mmCIF file of C-alpha atoms in Angstrom:
data_model
loop_
_atom_site.group_PDB
_atom_site.id
_atom_site.type_symbol
_atom_site.label_atom_id
_atom_site.label_comp_id
_atom_site.label_asym_id
_atom_site.label_seq_id
_atom_site.Cartn_x
_atom_site.Cartn_y
_atom_site.Cartn_z
ATOM 1 C CA UNK M 1 11.832 22.212 51.190
ATOM 2 C CA UNK M 2 15.340 21.919 49.809
ATOM 3 C CA UNK M 3 16.161 18.731 47.866
ATOM 4 C CA UNK M 4 18.604 17.625 50.581
ATOM 5 C CA UNK M 5 15.960 18.076 53.274
ATOM 6 C CA UNK M 6 13.440 16.121 51.205
ATOM 7 C CA UNK M 7 15.916 13.295 50.686
ATOM 8 C CA UNK M 8 16.718 13.202 54.406
ATOM 9 C CA UNK M 9 13.004 12.966 55.212
ATOM 10 C CA UNK M 10 12.583 10.136 52.713
ATOM 11 C CA UNK M 11 15.633 8.297 54.061
ATOM 12 C CA UNK M 12 14.456 8.666 57.661
ATOM 13 C CA UNK M 13 10.981 7.379 56.713
ATOM 14 C CA UNK M 14 12.448 4.443 54.785
ATOM 15 C CA UNK M 15 14.764 3.505 57.635
ATOM 16 C CA UNK M 16 11.840 3.588 60.050
ATOM 17 C CA UNK M 17 9.659 1.512 57.705
ATOM 18 C CA UNK M 18 12.283 -1.235 57.279
ATOM 19 C CA UNK M 19 13.380 -1.165 60.917
ATOM 20 C CA UNK M 20 16.878 0.168 60.297
ATOM 21 C CA UNK M 21 18.080 1.614 63.582
ATOM 22 C CA UNK M 22 21.765 1.607 62.684
ATOM 23 C CA UNK M 23 22.738 -1.276 64.940
ATOM 24 C CA UNK M 24 23.625 -3.677 62.123
ATOM 25 C CA UNK M 25 26.393 -1.428 60.792
ATOM 26 C CA UNK M 26 27.415 0.827 63.687
ATOM 27 C CA UNK M 27 30.467 2.294 61.921
ATOM 28 C CA UNK M 28 28.288 3.358 58.995
ATOM 29 C CA UNK M 29 25.646 4.722 61.371
ATOM 30 C CA UNK M 30 28.271 6.816 63.151
ATOM 31 C CA UNK M 31 29.165 8.462 59.839
ATOM 32 C CA UNK M 32 25.514 9.060 58.949
ATOM 33 C CA UNK M 33 24.938 10.716 62.327
ATOM 34 C CA UNK M 34 28.145 12.730 62.140
ATOM 35 C CA UNK M 35 27.261 14.261 58.780
ATOM 36 C CA UNK M 36 23.448 14.337 59.076
ATOM 37 C CA UNK M 37 23.229 18.083 59.780
ATOM 38 C CA UNK M 38 25.987 18.845 57.257
ATOM 39 C CA UNK M 39 26.969 22.260 58.543
ATOM 40 C CA UNK M 40 30.059 24.229 57.523
ATOM 41 C CA UNK M 41 32.332 22.142 59.761
ATOM 42 C CA UNK M 42 30.925 18.922 58.267
ATOM 43 C CA UNK M 43 31.505 20.254 54.761
ATOM 44 C CA UNK M 44 35.105 21.134 55.606
ATOM 45 C CA UNK M 45 35.704 17.662 57.064
ATOM 46 C CA UNK M 46 34.098 16.009 54.008
ATOM 47 C CA UNK M 47 36.354 18.025 51.711
ATOM 48 C CA UNK M 48 39.384 16.990 53.756
ATOM 49 C CA UNK M 49 38.389 13.304 53.596
ATOM 50 C CA UNK M 50 37.849 13.613 49.845
ATOM 51 C CA UNK M 51 41.194 15.355 49.354
ATOM 52 C CA UNK M 52 43.027 12.744 51.429
ATOM 53 C CA UNK M 53 41.399 9.917 49.479
ATOM 54 C CA UNK M 54 42.304 11.530 46.153
ATOM 55 C CA UNK M 55 45.937 11.942 47.169
ATOM 56 C CA UNK M 56 46.119 8.340 48.396
ATOM 57 C CA UNK M 57 44.475 7.033 45.212
ATOM 58 C CA UNK M 58 46.741 9.062 42.930
ATOM 59 C CA UNK M 59 49.756 7.653 44.779
ATOM 60 C CA UNK M 60 48.374 4.127 44.324
ATOM 61 C CA UNK M 61 47.858 4.692 40.613
ATOM 62 C CA UNK M 62 51.356 6.135 40.253
ATOM 63 C CA UNK M 63 52.704 3.003 41.957
ATOM 64 C CA UNK M 64 50.777 0.833 39.497
ATOM 65 C CA UNK M 65 48.165 -0.270 42.018
ATOM 66 C CA UNK M 66 45.003 -0.429 39.927
ATOM 67 C CA UNK M 67 42.564 -2.788 41.647
ATOM 68 C CA UNK M 68 42.282 -1.652 45.245
ATOM 69 C CA UNK M 69 39.475 -3.214 47.270
ATOM 70 C CA UNK M 70 38.152 0.000 48.771
ATOM 71 C CA UNK M 71 34.938 -1.632 49.934
ATOM 72 C CA UNK M 72 36.823 -3.414 52.701
ATOM 73 C CA UNK M 73 38.044 -0.143 54.157
ATOM 74 C CA UNK M 74 41.175 0.462 56.133
ATOM 75 C CA UNK M 75 42.088 -1.813 59.029
ATOM 76 C CA UNK M 76 41.357 -0.317 62.409
ATOM 77 C CA UNK M 77 44.281 0.207 64.765
ATOM 78 C CA UNK M 78 44.337 -2.159 67.758
ATOM 79 C CA UNK M 79 42.545 -0.966 70.858
ATOM 80 C CA UNK M 80 44.833 0.461 73.561
#
């Protein structure tokens, strides 16, 4: 099998073994499920996300913003 397929099998087995069903971090789980098959459309979206992040980060660096806490993510807009 391809390395990616092998890694997916190992990840799925590990998640099952430790009881990770995605409910503890639903936002993260949504991303895992969205990109799990990683077809051409997923690749295009991933490239777009990467490009957007790079542009945002370059703008931050140009503005002298060096220590951005990216691990906290972006605030979600209020629900309608």
